[in-house]
Short mmCIF file of C-alpha atoms and ligand atoms in Angstrom, two decimals:
data_model
loop_
_atom_site.label_atom_id
_atom_site.label_comp_id
_atom_site.label_asym_id
_atom_site.label_seq_id
_atom_site.Cartn_x
_atom_site.Cartn_y
_atom_site.Cartn_z
CA MET A 1 9.43 14.45 10.41
CA PRO A 2 9.23 17.80 9.46
CA VAL A 3 8.92 19.28 5.62
CA SER A 4 9.03 22.60 4.92
CA ALA A 5 9.99 24.83 1.46
CA THR A 6 13.27 26.79 1.64
CA SER A 7 14.11 29.23 -0.69
CA VAL A 8 18.20 29.52 -0.56
CA SER A 9 19.79 28.37 -3.09
CA VAL A 10 21.42 24.58 -3.27
CA THR A 11 25.20 25.84 -3.60
CA GLN A 12 24.22 28.16 -0.67
CA LEU A 13 22.10 25.69 1.81
CA GLU A 14 24.18 25.16 4.98
CA ALA A 15 22.72 21.31 5.20
CA ASP A 16 24.49 18.39 5.79
CA ALA A 17 23.45 16.77 2.36
CA VAL A 18 21.48 19.02 -0.69
CA VAL A 19 19.75 16.77 -4.09
CA VAL A 20 20.22 17.23 -7.43
CA ALA A 21 19.41 14.96 -10.58
CA VAL A 22 19.84 15.10 -13.93
CA TYR A 23 18.25 12.75 -17.42
CA ALA A 24 19.53 10.57 -18.87
CA ASP A 25 19.34 12.56 -22.23
CA SER A 26 20.08 15.68 -20.95
CA PRO A 27 22.87 17.65 -19.96
CA PRO A 28 22.37 19.51 -16.51
CA ALA A 29 19.52 21.44 -16.19
CA GLY A 30 17.98 24.17 -13.13
CA ALA A 31 19.98 22.86 -10.00
CA ALA A 32 22.34 20.39 -11.83
CA ALA A 33 23.12 23.25 -13.84
CA GLU A 34 23.91 25.28 -11.07
CA LEU A 35 26.24 22.70 -8.55
CA ASP A 36 27.49 22.15 -12.26
CA LYS A 37 29.42 25.37 -12.24
CA ALA A 38 29.66 26.26 -8.67
CA THR A 39 31.29 23.08 -8.32
CA GLY A 40 33.95 23.92 -11.75
CA GLY A 41 31.96 22.17 -14.02
CA LEU A 42 32.05 18.24 -12.09
CA LEU A 43 28.67 17.36 -13.13
CA SER A 44 29.22 17.71 -16.40
CA ARG A 45 33.01 16.06 -16.25
CA LEU A 46 31.91 13.10 -14.53
CA ILE A 47 28.55 13.15 -17.41
CA GLU A 48 31.60 13.30 -19.55
CA ARG A 49 33.29 10.25 -18.30
CA LYS A 50 29.99 7.95 -17.77
CA GLU A 51 30.96 8.49 -13.80
CA ILE A 52 26.70 9.71 -14.17
CA SER A 53 24.18 7.93 -16.72
CA GLY A 54 21.37 9.01 -15.42
CA LYS A 55 19.97 6.64 -15.73
CA LYS A 56 16.85 5.27 -12.84
CA ASN A 57 17.29 5.45 -9.54
CA GLU A 58 21.41 5.68 -10.12
CA ILE A 59 22.78 7.63 -7.26
CA THR A 60 26.39 9.80 -7.06
CA THR A 61 27.36 10.99 -4.00
CA ILE A 62 30.31 13.87 -4.14
CA LEU A 63 32.01 14.34 -0.80
CA GLY A 64 32.94 18.15 -0.05
CA PRO A 65 32.18 19.99 -3.35
CA ALA A 66 33.78 22.98 -3.79
CA GLY A 67 31.57 25.84 -4.01
CA VAL A 68 29.26 24.54 -2.20
CA LYS A 69 27.68 24.64 1.42
CA ALA A 70 26.72 21.18 2.12
CA HIS A 71 28.65 18.49 2.67
CA THR A 72 27.55 16.09 0.00
CA ALA A 73 25.52 17.37 -2.59
CA VAL A 74 24.09 13.37 -3.94
CA VAL A 75 23.01 13.26 -7.92
CA VAL A 76 19.91 11.81 -8.52
CA GLY A 77 19.27 9.00 -12.10
CA LEU A 78 15.67 10.13 -13.79
CA GLY A 79 15.83 8.08 -16.94
CA PRO A 80 15.06 9.38 -20.51
CA LYS A 81 12.98 12.50 -20.71
CA ASP A 82 10.45 11.88 -22.34
CA SER A 83 9.46 8.50 -19.52
CA PHE A 84 9.37 10.91 -16.39
CA ASP A 85 6.40 10.83 -15.06
CA ARG A 86 5.17 11.25 -10.98
CA GLY A 87 6.44 7.90 -10.82
CA VAL A 88 10.33 7.76 -11.90
CA ALA A 89 9.84 11.69 -10.01
CA PHE A 90 8.01 9.08 -6.68
CA ARG A 91 11.27 6.63 -6.65
CA ALA A 92 14.33 9.22 -7.78
CA ALA A 93 14.25 11.15 -4.72
CA ALA A 94 12.92 7.76 -2.16
CA THR A 95 16.26 6.61 -3.73
CA ALA A 96 18.29 9.48 -2.49
CA SER A 97 16.78 9.98 0.80
CA LYS A 98 16.68 6.12 1.76
CA SER A 99 21.14 6.97 0.38
CA LEU A 100 21.00 9.49 2.70
CA ALA A 101 19.43 7.96 5.02
CA GLY A 102 22.65 5.56 6.12
CA LYS A 103 23.81 8.19 8.24
CA GLU A 104 22.45 10.33 10.82
CA ARG A 105 21.78 13.79 9.66
CA ALA A 106 20.41 17.31 10.88
CA LYS A 107 19.48 18.92 7.17
CA VAL A 108 18.56 17.68 3.54
CA GLY A 109 17.51 19.90 0.94
CA TYR A 110 16.43 18.46 -2.48
CA TYR A 111 16.91 20.69 -5.43
CA LEU A 112 14.49 18.53 -7.89
CA ALA A 113 11.49 19.61 -8.95
CA ASP A 114 12.79 22.81 -11.22
CA ASP A 115 10.91 21.58 -13.84
CA TRP A 116 8.22 19.25 -12.25
CA SER A 117 4.66 19.83 -12.52
CA PRO A 118 2.49 20.39 -8.81
CA GLU A 119 1.94 16.38 -9.28
CA GLN A 120 4.61 14.88 -9.88
CA ALA A 121 6.69 17.28 -6.93
CA GLU A 122 3.67 16.03 -4.84
CA SER A 123 5.49 12.82 -5.37
CA GLY A 124 8.84 13.39 -4.83
CA VAL A 125 7.42 15.14 -1.28
CA ALA A 126 6.41 11.44 -0.62
CA GLY A 127 9.44 9.64 -1.69
CA SER A 128 11.49 11.51 -0.21
CA ILE A 129 9.23 10.52 3.22
CA VAL A 130 9.19 6.89 2.51
CA GLY A 131 12.94 6.43 1.52
CA CYS A 132 14.65 7.13 4.94
CA VAL A 133 12.30 4.79 6.43
CA GLY A 134 13.56 1.74 7.27
CA GLN A 135 12.29 -2.29 8.68
CA ASP A 136 14.58 -1.55 11.67
CA LEU A 137 11.86 -0.52 14.56
CA TYR A 138 13.52 -3.76 16.48
CA LYS A 139 16.96 -3.07 15.56
CA SER A 140 19.45 -1.57 18.61
CA LYS A 141 22.02 -0.23 15.88
CA LYS A 142 19.07 1.56 13.29
CA LYS A 143 19.20 1.08 9.88
CA HIS A 144 17.64 4.23 8.18
CA PHE A 145 18.58 7.96 9.70
CA PRO A 146 15.17 10.28 8.47
CA PRO A 147 16.62 13.12 8.66
CA GLY A 148 16.24 15.84 10.94
CA GLU A 149 14.57 18.24 8.25
CA THR A 150 14.25 17.55 5.28
CA LEU A 151 13.39 21.37 2.62
CA TRP A 152 12.54 21.31 -0.14
CA SER A 153 13.61 23.68 -3.14
CA ARG A 154 10.47 25.61 -6.05
CA VAL A 155 7.72 23.40 -4.79
CA ASP A 156 4.63 24.89 -4.12
CA LYS A 157 2.94 24.83 0.14
CA GLY A 158 0.09 22.75 -1.20
CA ALA A 159 2.12 20.13 -2.67
CA LEU A 160 4.51 20.49 0.02
CA ALA A 161 1.40 19.71 2.17
CA SER A 162 -0.56 17.49 0.15
CA GLY A 163 3.07 15.31 -1.05
CA THR A 164 3.98 15.11 3.29
CA ILE A 165 0.72 13.56 3.72
CA LEU A 166 1.36 10.85 1.21
CA GLY A 167 4.41 9.73 2.52
CA ASP A 168 2.79 10.08 6.26
CA ALA A 169 0.10 7.73 5.06
CA GLN A 170 2.23 5.18 3.08
CA ASN A 171 5.14 4.67 5.91
CA LEU A 172 1.36 4.41 9.21
CA THR A 173 1.14 1.57 6.81
CA ARG A 174 4.72 -0.07 6.59
CA ARG A 175 4.87 0.15 10.00
CA LEU A 176 1.36 -2.05 10.51
CA VAL A 177 2.00 -4.29 8.51
CA ASN A 178 6.48 -4.08 9.09
CA GLU A 179 5.55 -4.37 13.25
CA PRO A 180 5.36 -8.91 14.47
CA PRO A 181 2.23 -10.93 14.97
CA SER A 182 2.68 -10.44 18.98
CA GLU A 183 2.33 -6.54 18.88
CA ILE A 184 -0.64 -6.41 15.64
CA TYR A 185 -3.64 -8.37 16.11
CA PRO A 186 -7.03 -7.55 15.29
CA GLU A 187 -7.50 -5.65 18.90
CA SER A 188 -4.47 -4.06 18.29
CA PHE A 189 -4.94 -2.90 15.53
CA ALA A 190 -8.68 -1.47 16.27
CA ASN A 191 -6.88 0.42 18.66
CA GLU A 192 -4.96 1.64 15.67
CA ALA A 193 -7.48 3.13 13.54
CA VAL A 194 -9.21 4.38 16.11
CA ARG A 195 -6.05 6.31 17.57
CA VAL A 196 -5.96 7.74 13.61
CA ALA A 197 -9.15 8.25 13.05
CA GLU A 198 -9.78 10.65 16.30
CA GLU A 199 -6.32 11.82 14.81
CA CYS A 200 -8.20 13.45 11.94
CA GLY A 201 -11.00 13.42 12.64
CA LEU A 202 -12.97 10.23 11.37
CA ALA A 203 -16.26 8.71 11.65
CA ILE A 204 -15.61 4.37 13.76
CA GLU A 205 -16.87 1.73 14.31
CA VAL A 206 -14.65 -0.95 15.73
CA TRP A 207 -17.50 -4.61 16.07
CA ASP A 208 -16.33 -6.91 18.56
CA LEU A 209 -17.09 -11.14 18.42
CA ALA A 210 -20.24 -10.66 20.09
CA ARG A 211 -21.25 -7.59 17.88
CA LEU A 212 -19.77 -10.06 14.81
CA GLU A 213 -22.26 -12.47 16.52
CA ALA A 214 -25.58 -10.12 16.56
CA GLU A 215 -24.18 -9.77 12.76
CA ARG A 216 -24.17 -13.50 11.44
CA CYS A 217 -21.08 -12.94 10.11
CA GLY A 218 -20.59 -17.27 9.89
CA SER A 219 -17.78 -17.07 7.79
CA LEU A 220 -14.92 -14.79 9.03
CA LEU A 221 -15.97 -16.44 12.46
CA ALA A 222 -15.26 -18.72 11.25
CA VAL A 223 -11.51 -18.49 10.84
CA ALA A 224 -11.31 -16.17 14.19
CA ARG A 225 -12.09 -19.46 15.66
CA GLY A 226 -8.43 -21.02 16.62
CA SER A 227 -7.51 -18.05 17.74
CA ASP A 228 -6.91 -16.93 20.84
CA ARG A 229 -7.42 -13.55 19.76
CA GLU A 230 -10.76 -12.29 19.01
CA PRO A 231 -11.66 -10.44 15.82
CA ARG A 232 -12.56 -7.49 15.40
CA LEU A 233 -14.54 -5.92 11.81
CA VAL A 234 -13.94 -1.77 11.56
CA ILE A 235 -15.92 0.82 9.25
CA LEU A 236 -14.25 3.92 8.81
CA LYS A 237 -16.25 7.04 7.50
CA TYR A 238 -15.36 9.95 5.84
CA ASN A 239 -17.58 12.40 4.70
CA GLY A 240 -16.34 14.28 2.53
CA GLY A 241 -18.71 14.77 0.31
CA LYS A 242 -22.37 16.00 -0.14
CA GLU A 243 -23.93 14.26 2.24
CA GLY A 244 -26.69 12.07 0.91
CA ASP A 245 -23.42 11.05 -2.07
CA ALA A 246 -23.04 7.30 -2.50
CA PRO A 247 -19.62 6.71 -1.12
CA LEU A 248 -16.86 4.88 -2.28
CA ALA A 249 -16.14 1.28 -0.16
CA LEU A 250 -12.63 0.63 0.10
CA ILE A 251 -12.59 -2.74 2.17
CA GLY A 252 -9.14 -4.82 2.89
CA LYS A 253 -7.85 -8.60 4.50
CA GLY A 254 -7.09 -8.07 7.79
CA VAL A 255 -4.94 -11.61 8.12
CA THR A 256 -3.04 -10.28 11.43
CA PHE A 257 -0.97 -13.68 11.11
CA ASP A 258 -1.64 -16.14 8.60
CA SER A 259 -0.25 -19.22 9.76
CA GLY A 260 -3.05 -21.73 7.24
CA GLY A 261 -4.62 -23.08 10.16
CA LEU A 262 -5.09 -26.69 10.64
CA SER A 263 -3.72 -27.05 6.59
CA ILE A 264 -0.84 -25.88 7.97
CA LYS A 265 1.60 -24.12 5.93
CA PRO A 266 5.32 -24.58 6.00
CA ASN A 267 8.03 -22.87 7.82
CA ASP A 268 9.09 -20.87 4.67
CA GLY A 269 5.20 -19.81 3.59
CA MET A 270 4.80 -19.59 7.21
CA VAL A 271 7.26 -16.51 7.95
CA THR A 272 6.23 -13.37 6.33
CA MET A 273 2.85 -13.80 6.46
CA LYS A 274 2.53 -11.05 9.23
CA CYS A 275 2.04 -9.37 6.34
CA ASP A 276 -1.19 -10.76 5.64
CA MET A 277 -2.97 -7.27 6.97
CA ALA A 278 -1.11 -5.91 4.46
CA GLY A 279 -4.87 -4.87 2.79
CA ALA A 280 -6.71 -3.16 6.39
CA ALA A 281 -3.32 -1.30 6.42
CA THR A 282 -3.86 -0.28 3.20
CA VAL A 283 -7.31 0.62 3.49
CA LEU A 284 -6.44 2.09 7.21
CA GLY A 285 -3.51 4.47 5.25
CA ALA A 286 -5.12 5.48 2.30
CA MET A 287 -7.99 6.75 5.18
CA GLN A 288 -5.56 8.56 6.82
CA ALA A 289 -4.61 10.27 3.29
CA ILE A 290 -8.35 10.99 1.76
CA ALA A 291 -9.74 12.79 5.23
CA ARG A 292 -6.21 14.75 5.51
CA LEU A 293 -6.49 15.96 1.94
CA LYS A 294 -9.18 16.79 2.91
CA LEU A 295 -11.11 15.86 -0.36
CA PRO A 296 -14.16 16.73 -1.55
CA VAL A 297 -16.16 12.96 -1.29
CA ASN A 298 -17.27 10.27 0.24
CA VAL A 299 -15.37 7.53 1.57
CA ILE A 300 -15.84 4.23 3.92
CA GLY A 301 -13.67 2.00 4.39
CA LEU A 302 -13.69 -1.40 6.04
CA VAL A 303 -11.27 -3.68 7.66
CA GLY A 304 -11.55 -7.74 8.54
CA LEU A 305 -9.82 -8.49 11.43
CA VAL A 306 -8.29 -11.81 13.00
CA GLU A 307 -5.56 -14.57 13.28
CA ASN A 308 -5.84 -17.47 11.24
CA MET A 309 -4.41 -19.94 13.97
CA LEU A 310 -5.04 -24.14 15.12
CA SER A 311 -6.77 -25.20 17.97
CA GLY A 312 -8.84 -26.71 19.50
CA SER A 313 -11.43 -24.78 18.30
CA SER A 314 -10.35 -23.98 14.72
CA TYR A 315 -12.25 -24.85 11.36
CA LYS A 316 -11.97 -27.40 9.85
CA LEU A 317 -11.88 -29.83 6.00
CA GLY A 318 -15.78 -30.29 5.55
CA ASP A 319 -17.01 -27.57 7.34
CA VAL A 320 -20.10 -25.91 5.96
CA LEU A 321 -20.64 -22.04 7.39
CA ARG A 322 -23.31 -19.57 6.60
CA ALA A 323 -21.79 -15.67 5.30
CA ARG A 324 -23.48 -13.41 6.12
CA SER A 325 -25.01 -12.51 3.25
CA GLY A 326 -26.86 -16.48 3.79
CA LYS A 327 -24.84 -18.34 1.23
CA THR A 328 -22.57 -21.25 2.50
CA ILE A 329 -20.06 -22.39 1.95
CA GLU A 330 -17.93 -25.24 1.54
CA VAL A 331 -14.52 -25.41 3.50
CA LEU A 332 -11.78 -27.17 2.27
CA ASN A 333 -8.54 -26.03 2.25
CA THR A 334 -8.51 -23.80 5.68
CA ASP A 335 -5.30 -21.72 4.74
CA ALA A 336 -7.85 -19.36 1.40
CA GLU A 337 -9.13 -17.81 4.85
CA GLY A 338 -8.40 -14.41 3.08
CA ARG A 339 -11.92 -14.67 1.00
CA LEU A 340 -13.87 -16.51 3.87
CA VAL A 341 -13.84 -12.56 5.08
CA LEU A 342 -13.74 -10.60 3.06
CA ALA A 343 -17.36 -12.77 2.28
CA ASP A 344 -18.91 -11.20 6.15
CA VAL A 345 -16.93 -7.91 5.41
CA LEU A 346 -18.30 -7.39 1.31
CA ASP A 347 -21.04 -8.16 2.85
CA VAL A 348 -21.65 -5.61 5.30
CA ALA A 349 -19.68 -3.10 3.16
CA LEU A 350 -23.43 -3.39 1.04
CA GLN A 351 -24.89 -2.49 3.97
CA HIS A 352 -23.90 0.88 3.43
CA ASN A 353 -25.21 1.26 -0.48
CA PRO A 354 -21.72 2.03 -2.17
CA SER A 355 -20.97 3.74 -5.44
CA ARG A 356 -18.69 0.82 -6.37
CA LEU A 357 -16.08 -1.22 -4.04
CA ILE A 358 -12.54 -1.37 -4.28
CA ASP A 359 -11.15 -4.30 -1.76
CA LEU A 360 -7.28 -4.85 -1.40
CA ALA A 361 -6.23 -8.49 -0.26
CA THR A 362 -2.56 -10.94 0.19
CA LEU A 363 -5.63 -12.58 -1.53
CA THR A 364 -3.09 -15.96 -3.29
CA GLY A 365 0.59 -17.18 -3.97
CA ALA A 366 -1.09 -17.84 -7.15
CA CYS A 367 -1.05 -13.66 -8.05
CA VAL A 368 1.99 -13.95 -7.67
CA VAL A 369 2.90 -17.29 -9.66
CA ALA A 370 1.62 -14.49 -12.32
CA LEU A 371 2.76 -11.35 -12.13
CA GLY A 372 5.47 -11.52 -9.86
CA ASN A 373 6.13 -10.12 -6.48
CA ASP A 374 5.60 -6.16 -8.35
CA VAL A 375 2.90 -5.95 -10.39
CA ALA A 376 -0.87 -6.51 -8.12
CA GLY A 377 -3.20 -8.26 -10.18
CA LEU A 378 -7.25 -6.15 -11.00
CA MET A 379 -10.53 -8.66 -11.07
CA THR A 380 -13.69 -6.71 -11.79
CA ASN A 381 -17.04 -6.68 -12.72
CA ASN A 382 -17.06 -3.69 -14.30
CA GLN A 383 -14.64 -3.63 -17.03
CA PRO A 384 -15.47 0.58 -17.08
CA TRP A 385 -14.64 0.69 -12.59
CA CYS A 386 -11.62 -1.23 -13.63
CA ASP A 387 -10.39 0.77 -16.35
CA ALA A 388 -10.75 4.02 -13.50
CA VAL A 389 -8.70 1.80 -10.48
CA SER A 390 -6.24 0.99 -13.65
CA GLN A 391 -5.46 4.54 -14.72
CA ALA A 392 -5.25 5.78 -11.05
CA ALA A 393 -2.50 3.01 -10.98
CA GLY A 394 -0.13 4.20 -13.70
CA SER A 395 -1.37 7.55 -12.99
CA VAL A 396 1.41 7.36 -9.73
CA GLY A 397 3.66 4.37 -10.59
CA GLU A 398 2.88 1.87 -9.61
CA GLN A 399 1.58 -1.56 -11.26
CA VAL A 400 -1.48 -3.01 -11.68
CA TRP A 401 -2.17 -5.80 -14.64
CA GLN A 402 -6.14 -7.08 -14.66
CA LEU A 403 -6.16 -11.18 -15.19
CA PRO A 404 -8.91 -12.04 -16.66
CA MET A 405 -12.96 -13.36 -14.76
CA PHE A 406 -14.59 -15.39 -17.45
CA ALA A 407 -17.50 -17.63 -15.96
CA GLU A 408 -15.59 -21.32 -16.16
CA TYR A 409 -13.83 -20.09 -13.20
CA GLY A 410 -16.77 -19.47 -11.06
CA GLU A 411 -18.11 -22.91 -12.23
CA GLN A 412 -14.70 -23.78 -9.64
CA ILE A 413 -15.94 -22.84 -7.37
CA LYS A 414 -19.53 -25.01 -7.04
CA SER A 415 -19.36 -27.02 -4.68
CA GLU A 416 -21.70 -30.19 -4.72
CA VAL A 417 -22.81 -29.99 -0.78
CA ALA A 418 -23.36 -25.41 -0.51
CA ASP A 419 -23.44 -22.55 -2.70
CA ILE A 420 -19.92 -22.56 -3.44
CA LYS A 421 -17.33 -23.87 -2.14
CA ASN A 422 -13.57 -22.30 -1.20
CA VAL A 423 -10.75 -23.90 -3.66
CA GLY A 424 -11.15 -24.30 -6.81
CA ALA A 425 -10.12 -27.71 -8.71
CA GLY A 426 -6.52 -27.17 -8.35
CA ARG A 427 -4.45 -25.37 -8.62
CA TRP A 428 -4.63 -23.66 -12.42
CA GLY A 429 -6.22 -20.14 -12.02
CA GLY A 430 -5.99 -19.77 -8.41
CA ALA A 431 -5.60 -15.77 -8.59
CA ILE A 432 -8.77 -15.79 -10.23
CA THR A 433 -10.88 -18.66 -8.52
CA ALA A 434 -10.27 -16.50 -5.42
CA GLY A 435 -11.53 -13.68 -7.19
CA LYS A 436 -14.46 -15.27 -8.54
CA PHE A 437 -15.32 -15.88 -4.83
CA LEU A 438 -15.23 -14.02 -3.62
CA GLU A 439 -17.38 -12.13 -6.80
CA GLU A 440 -20.69 -13.72 -5.56
CA PHE A 441 -20.32 -11.27 -2.26
CA VAL A 442 -20.45 -8.32 -4.04
CA ASP A 443 -23.96 -8.51 -5.43
CA GLY A 444 -23.37 -6.91 -9.11
CA LYS A 445 -21.76 -3.83 -8.01
CA PRO A 446 -19.63 -2.14 -10.12
CA TRP A 447 -16.02 -3.70 -7.98
CA VAL A 448 -12.47 -4.60 -8.55
CA HIS A 449 -11.10 -6.64 -6.53
CA MET A 450 -6.64 -6.26 -6.36
CA ASP A 451 -4.63 -9.31 -5.57
CA ILE A 452 -1.68 -7.19 -4.11
CA ALA A 453 0.65 -11.03 -1.97
CA GLY A 454 3.24 -9.42 -4.63
CA PRO A 455 3.56 -6.07 -4.41
CA ALA A 456 2.67 -5.88 0.01
CA PHE A 457 5.57 -7.34 1.11
CA LEU A 458 8.91 -6.80 0.08
CA ASP A 459 11.97 -10.00 0.65
CA SER A 460 14.82 -7.71 -0.64
CA SER A 461 15.38 -4.58 -0.35
CA LYS A 462 14.99 -1.58 -3.69
CA PRO A 463 17.23 1.33 -4.13
CA PHE A 464 13.97 3.25 -3.26
CA LEU A 465 12.42 0.98 0.05
CA ASP A 466 13.69 -1.09 2.63
CA ALA A 467 12.20 -4.93 2.27
CA GLY A 468 9.29 -5.76 4.11
CA GLY A 469 5.43 -3.74 4.38
CA SER A 470 5.86 -1.29 1.12
CA GLY A 471 2.81 0.64 1.11
CA ALA A 472 2.13 -0.09 -2.26
CA TYR A 473 -1.54 1.42 -3.25
CA VAL A 474 -2.29 3.60 -0.85
CA ARG A 475 -1.75 6.27 -3.20
CA THR A 476 -3.70 3.66 -5.97
CA LEU A 477 -6.45 4.65 -3.45
CA VAL A 478 -6.86 8.42 -2.73
CA GLU A 479 -5.80 8.96 -6.40
CA VAL A 480 -9.47 7.00 -7.65
CA ALA A 481 -10.91 8.70 -3.98
CA ARG A 482 -8.93 11.65 -5.92
CA VAL A 483 -9.78 11.41 -9.55
CA GLY A 484 -13.24 10.35 -8.43
CA SER A 485 -14.09 13.98 -6.68
CA SER A 486 -12.41 16.13 -9.56
N1 LIG B 1 -1.71 -15.20 2.66
C1 LIG B 1 -2.28 -15.97 1.59
C2 LIG B 1 -1.45 -15.89 0.29
C3 LIG B 1 -0.42 -15.08 0.34
C4 LIG B 1 0.94 -16.14 -0.30
C5 LIG B 1 0.05 -13.60 0.93
C6 LIG B 1 2.25 -15.49 -0.58
C7 LIG B 1 1.63 -12.48 0.79
C8 LIG B 1 2.20 -13.79 -0.13
C9 LIG B 1 -3.53 -16.52 1.25
O1 LIG B 1 -4.45 -17.37 2.39
C10 LIG B 1 -3.12 -18.50 1.02
O2 LIG B 1 -2.79 -19.01 1.84
N2 LIG B 1 -3.48 -18.65 0.50
C11 LIG B 1 -3.96 -19.99 -0.43
C12 LIG B 1 -4.45 -20.43 -0.97
C13 LIG B 1 -4.62 -21.88 -1.95
C14 LIG B 1 -5.36 -22.48 -0.33
C15 LIG B 1 -5.59 -22.40 -2.47
C16 LIG B 1 -2.62 -20.00 -1.62
O3 LIG B 1 -2.03 -18.89 -2.04
O4 LIG B 1 -1.51 -20.62 -0.82
ZN1 LIG B 2 -4.30 -18.62 4.36
ZN1 LIG B 3 -3.93 -15.21 4.01
#
């Protein structure tokens, strides 16, 4: 989707639509003030009459505004001035973009960035790219029409380019999550990764079944066994930093469909389980952006790809698995498969001597119970590292909340038969017992686990985002890599 700069004023741009913004607590300024003037004070009157309040994500569409060349003007609310940040910028642009995407439009001009910093403008550009794309991949009659051309006023070339890279990366993640499981399975996901790697110059290694067996990935392989689809493990390498500098490792859960296995999910719990590879898709999106941005860091991305199915060869309750690290695991629920996949992927990651690790996984329903749909749970063995990840998320407007990792939770996953078992003592604290399980496989290295079961997939759409895959935390991961390199 081409995005470029324009120096034409908001009133003079020949376009299908122009977008301006107003704060909730200050009079129209910049392009909004120009629009107000050209329309004989229309904006001021609408504000005066409280038709426009300027609250966050409020959209007012003005058709055929007098004195303006564009056919439509959209006014988006930014909320109070003192709460404006990159997250607000992203969502405001995405809200306008989503609203305009309801119809086919050739050219849309964004006049939002008059008083925005380059970082805020970058977020806005990304939002304008994400908002207009929907989950209607297979609908004959589309619901979302990205504009033929998107123009931004008062945004420097750098922010325009990086915002486009971030928006495209988030949309890549969303598309992979939104594709049906008949299209995205371990092998086809790995092929997508190869395509991305070739396009943006990442080194890539794909482990097939034989290699996974040779590497004794017994935990991942057990999950894969019930499926007709072969598993894969993909390793992406980006070397933008100094040679020999220990890389940041990003690890993703890539269960391309989670039926629950023999501990089969009820229909209601299974309907959205194509999204169970969102962690892997987030890592791939972030790796694409990090490479395209040419960040001066070393990063490796590792994703474990399996399909969790039922068949005569499925792994069973009571089975004892030997993970690649040598630890033995008693299986008491085949629906707690994500942690089994990650156990081996984390072990492979350690082999690359990372300085720090982050894993992303749609790991537990319990995390959604604890934090709701919009917030990822963070768990860690290293507080400063967790603070850094949390800070990065906050700065791009993505929400996270830390959960405790007290030793008592770890007691729950001890097994009488093997070293550990794959579920806790009961349902309670299920997000944390899952986190404790993963901690067993990071060998004390600074590590943050992000449980994205809630935010990765939206059941209903938001003003700024269609339902389905959200691409959440792609921008957080890129920000972590950026901060680490500055
Ligand atoms: N993929 C699910 C978790 C999930 C739930 C993701 C809802 C997205 C939305 C995971 O593999 C799972 O089934 N976890 C179990 C763990 C339990 C058996 C200990 C769960 O959350 O019920
Ligand atoms: Zn499961
Ligand atoms: Zn799962």
